[in-house]
Amino acid sequence: GGAENFGSVAAVNSYIHLPGIDSKQGLKIGLAYQKQFNENKYYYLENLVSMPRGCDAYYCDNFYKVSADYAIPVNFNGLDLGFVGYFKRLQVIPFGEYARLNGGGGKLGLYSFGTDLLIDGFLFKIGVPLSLGVRYAHTNDPGNENHFSLLFSTSMF
């Protein structure tokens, strides 16, 4: 139901990893493009390409995004906090992103830059690796110029 109101969307995402200054560091450069095919339709579909970090979601006919992340691991040499957990390393990941949105009432350029701070390890000695952290992003998104968020990820396999 509702197919007469929505078009279709296509996207391509690509990235390349390059070595960093130190052998344990790395640079990730990403490029993405999205096109909404919504001629004679009323609504946009959900974006397949994410907005710059910290920016709200905007919908438009097409947009591209360029991003760069530089990962800097800081080894703790195994920080054991007893029952609380075991932490392997700290990751400092500065980033910058730019997106150009076209259509849907005009053109808009969004950017963000900031840093992710992540601690990798095991919480409460449970055998599942965790990454816990925070993100700060400065954006040009009106009303959301300084964005803070909590980060959490785990890998079961």
Short mmCIF file of C-alpha atoms in Angstrom, two decimals:
data_model
loop_
_atom_site.label_atom_id
_atom_site.label_comp_id
_atom_site.label_asym_id
_atom_site.label_seq_id
_atom_site.Cartn_x
_atom_site.Cartn_y
_atom_site.Cartn_z
CA GLY A 1 0.00 0.00 0.00
CA GLY A 2 1.01 3.54 -0.65
CA ALA A 3 3.28 2.72 -3.60
CA GLU A 4 1.60 5.45 -5.65
CA ASN A 5 3.02 8.03 -3.19
CA PHE A 6 6.64 6.83 -3.11
CA GLY A 7 9.29 6.48 -5.79
CA SER A 8 12.48 4.47 -5.48
CA VAL A 9 15.97 5.19 -4.26
CA ALA A 10 19.45 4.08 -5.35
CA ALA A 11 22.79 4.63 -3.64
CA VAL A 12 26.45 3.78 -3.93
CA ASN A 13 28.90 3.82 -1.01
CA SER A 14 32.65 3.35 -1.38
CA TYR A 15 35.68 3.79 0.83
CA ILE A 16 39.39 3.18 0.85
CA HIS A 17 41.74 2.54 3.76
CA LEU A 18 45.22 4.05 3.64
CA PRO A 19 48.11 3.58 6.06
CA GLY A 20 48.64 6.23 8.70
CA ILE A 21 51.73 7.93 10.06
CA ASP A 22 52.32 5.02 12.47
CA SER A 23 51.88 1.39 11.41
CA LYS A 24 48.91 0.99 13.79
CA GLN A 25 47.09 4.08 12.55
CA GLY A 26 44.95 4.40 9.46
CA LEU A 27 43.02 6.81 7.25
CA LYS A 28 39.60 5.94 5.83
CA ILE A 29 38.27 8.06 2.97
CA GLY A 30 34.66 7.56 1.94
CA LEU A 31 32.54 8.68 -1.01
CA ALA A 32 28.79 8.17 -1.30
CA TYR A 33 25.99 9.20 -3.68
CA GLN A 34 22.23 8.80 -3.46
CA LYS A 35 19.43 9.47 -5.97
CA GLN A 36 15.69 9.48 -5.25
CA PHE A 37 13.51 8.65 -8.26
CA ASN A 38 10.34 10.42 -7.17
CA GLU A 39 8.87 12.02 -10.29
CA ASN A 40 5.11 12.60 -9.78
CA LYS A 41 5.35 11.24 -6.20
CA TYR A 42 4.52 12.97 -2.92
CA TYR A 43 7.12 11.60 -0.49
CA TYR A 44 10.78 10.70 -0.29
CA LEU A 45 11.95 7.28 0.87
CA GLU A 46 14.35 6.84 3.80
CA ASN A 47 17.95 7.78 2.99
CA LEU A 48 20.32 4.91 2.24
CA VAL A 49 23.37 7.15 2.70
CA SER A 50 23.78 8.67 6.16
CA MET A 51 23.97 12.40 6.77
CA PRO A 52 27.18 13.85 8.23
CA ARG A 53 27.57 12.81 11.86
CA GLY A 54 25.54 15.00 14.19
CA CYS A 55 23.28 16.38 11.44
CA ASP A 56 19.54 15.76 11.26
CA ALA A 57 18.15 13.74 8.34
CA TYR A 58 17.20 15.76 5.28
CA TYR A 59 15.48 14.39 2.19
CA CYS A 60 16.19 15.56 -1.34
CA ASP A 61 16.37 14.42 -4.95
CA ASN A 62 20.07 13.54 -4.79
CA PHE A 63 23.12 14.13 -2.67
CA TYR A 64 26.74 13.15 -2.33
CA LYS A 65 28.95 12.85 0.73
CA VAL A 66 32.71 12.88 1.27
CA SER A 67 34.21 11.74 4.58
CA ALA A 68 37.58 11.16 6.21
CA ASP A 69 38.36 9.32 9.47
CA TYR A 70 41.81 8.90 11.03
CA ALA A 71 42.06 6.08 13.62
CA ILE A 72 44.63 6.45 16.40
CA PRO A 73 44.71 3.45 18.77
CA VAL A 74 46.26 3.97 22.22
CA ASN A 75 47.33 0.67 23.77
CA PHE A 76 46.66 0.23 27.49
CA ASN A 77 48.72 -2.99 27.68
CA GLY A 78 45.73 -4.63 29.31
CA LEU A 79 44.16 -2.41 31.97
CA ASP A 80 42.59 -4.92 34.39
CA LEU A 81 39.99 -3.43 36.75
CA GLY A 82 39.07 -6.69 38.44
CA PHE A 83 35.36 -7.52 38.34
CA VAL A 84 34.51 -4.22 36.56
CA GLY A 85 36.29 -5.17 33.36
CA TYR A 86 39.37 -5.51 31.23
CA PHE A 87 40.20 -2.78 28.73
CA LYS A 88 42.53 -3.35 25.79
CA ARG A 89 42.84 0.05 24.15
CA LEU A 90 41.51 3.53 23.61
CA GLN A 91 40.66 4.65 20.08
CA VAL A 92 40.78 8.32 19.16
CA ILE A 93 39.10 8.87 15.78
CA PRO A 94 38.99 12.44 14.45
CA PHE A 95 36.65 12.83 11.46
CA GLY A 96 35.34 15.30 8.93
CA GLU A 97 32.39 15.00 6.53
CA TYR A 98 30.73 17.12 3.87
CA ALA A 99 27.43 16.47 2.07
CA ARG A 100 25.83 18.44 -0.77
CA LEU A 101 22.05 18.03 -1.04
CA ASN A 102 20.24 19.02 -4.26
CA GLY A 103 16.52 19.32 -4.95
CA GLY A 104 13.59 19.18 -2.59
CA GLY A 105 13.34 22.96 -2.49
CA GLY A 106 16.94 24.04 -3.06
CA LYS A 107 20.56 23.21 -2.39
CA LEU A 108 22.15 22.68 1.00
CA GLY A 109 25.71 21.96 2.08
CA LEU A 110 26.16 20.19 5.42
CA TYR A 111 29.43 19.54 7.20
CA SER A 112 30.57 18.07 10.47
CA PHE A 113 33.91 17.51 12.13
CA GLY A 114 34.78 16.12 15.50
CA THR A 115 36.14 13.11 17.37
CA ASP A 116 35.03 9.70 18.58
CA LEU A 117 36.63 8.36 21.78
CA LEU A 118 36.14 4.60 22.21
CA ILE A 119 37.34 2.14 24.84
CA ASP A 120 37.62 -1.47 23.64
CA GLY A 121 37.51 -4.35 26.10
CA PHE A 122 35.31 -6.60 28.18
CA LEU A 123 32.82 -5.33 30.77
CA PHE A 124 32.20 -7.39 33.94
CA LYS A 125 34.51 -10.11 32.54
CA ILE A 126 31.79 -11.26 30.12
CA GLY A 127 33.39 -12.90 27.09
CA VAL A 128 31.80 -10.52 24.56
CA PRO A 129 34.06 -7.71 23.28
CA LEU A 130 32.60 -4.22 23.65
CA SER A 131 33.35 -0.74 22.39
CA LEU A 132 32.02 2.07 24.57
CA GLY A 133 32.54 5.74 23.94
CA VAL A 134 31.42 9.26 23.19
CA ARG A 135 31.23 11.42 20.08
CA TYR A 136 31.50 15.16 19.70
CA ALA A 137 30.61 16.69 16.34
CA HIS A 138 30.50 20.34 15.37
CA THR A 139 28.08 20.92 12.47
CA ASN A 140 26.51 23.73 10.46
CA ASP A 141 23.09 22.11 10.93
CA PRO A 142 20.82 24.85 12.35
CA GLY A 143 19.90 24.17 15.97
CA ASN A 144 22.33 21.26 16.26
CA GLU A 145 25.75 22.89 16.00
CA ASN A 146 27.35 21.03 18.92
CA HIS A 147 26.33 17.38 18.95
CA PHE A 148 27.22 14.89 21.69
CA SER A 149 26.28 11.21 21.59
CA LEU A 150 27.07 7.94 23.36
CA LEU A 151 28.54 5.11 21.30
CA PHE A 152 28.19 1.38 21.90
CA SER A 153 28.97 -1.63 19.75
CA THR A 154 29.60 -5.30 20.30
CA SER A 155 30.58 -8.26 18.19
CA MET A 156 29.03 -11.60 19.02
CA PHE A 157 31.20 -13.52 16.52
#
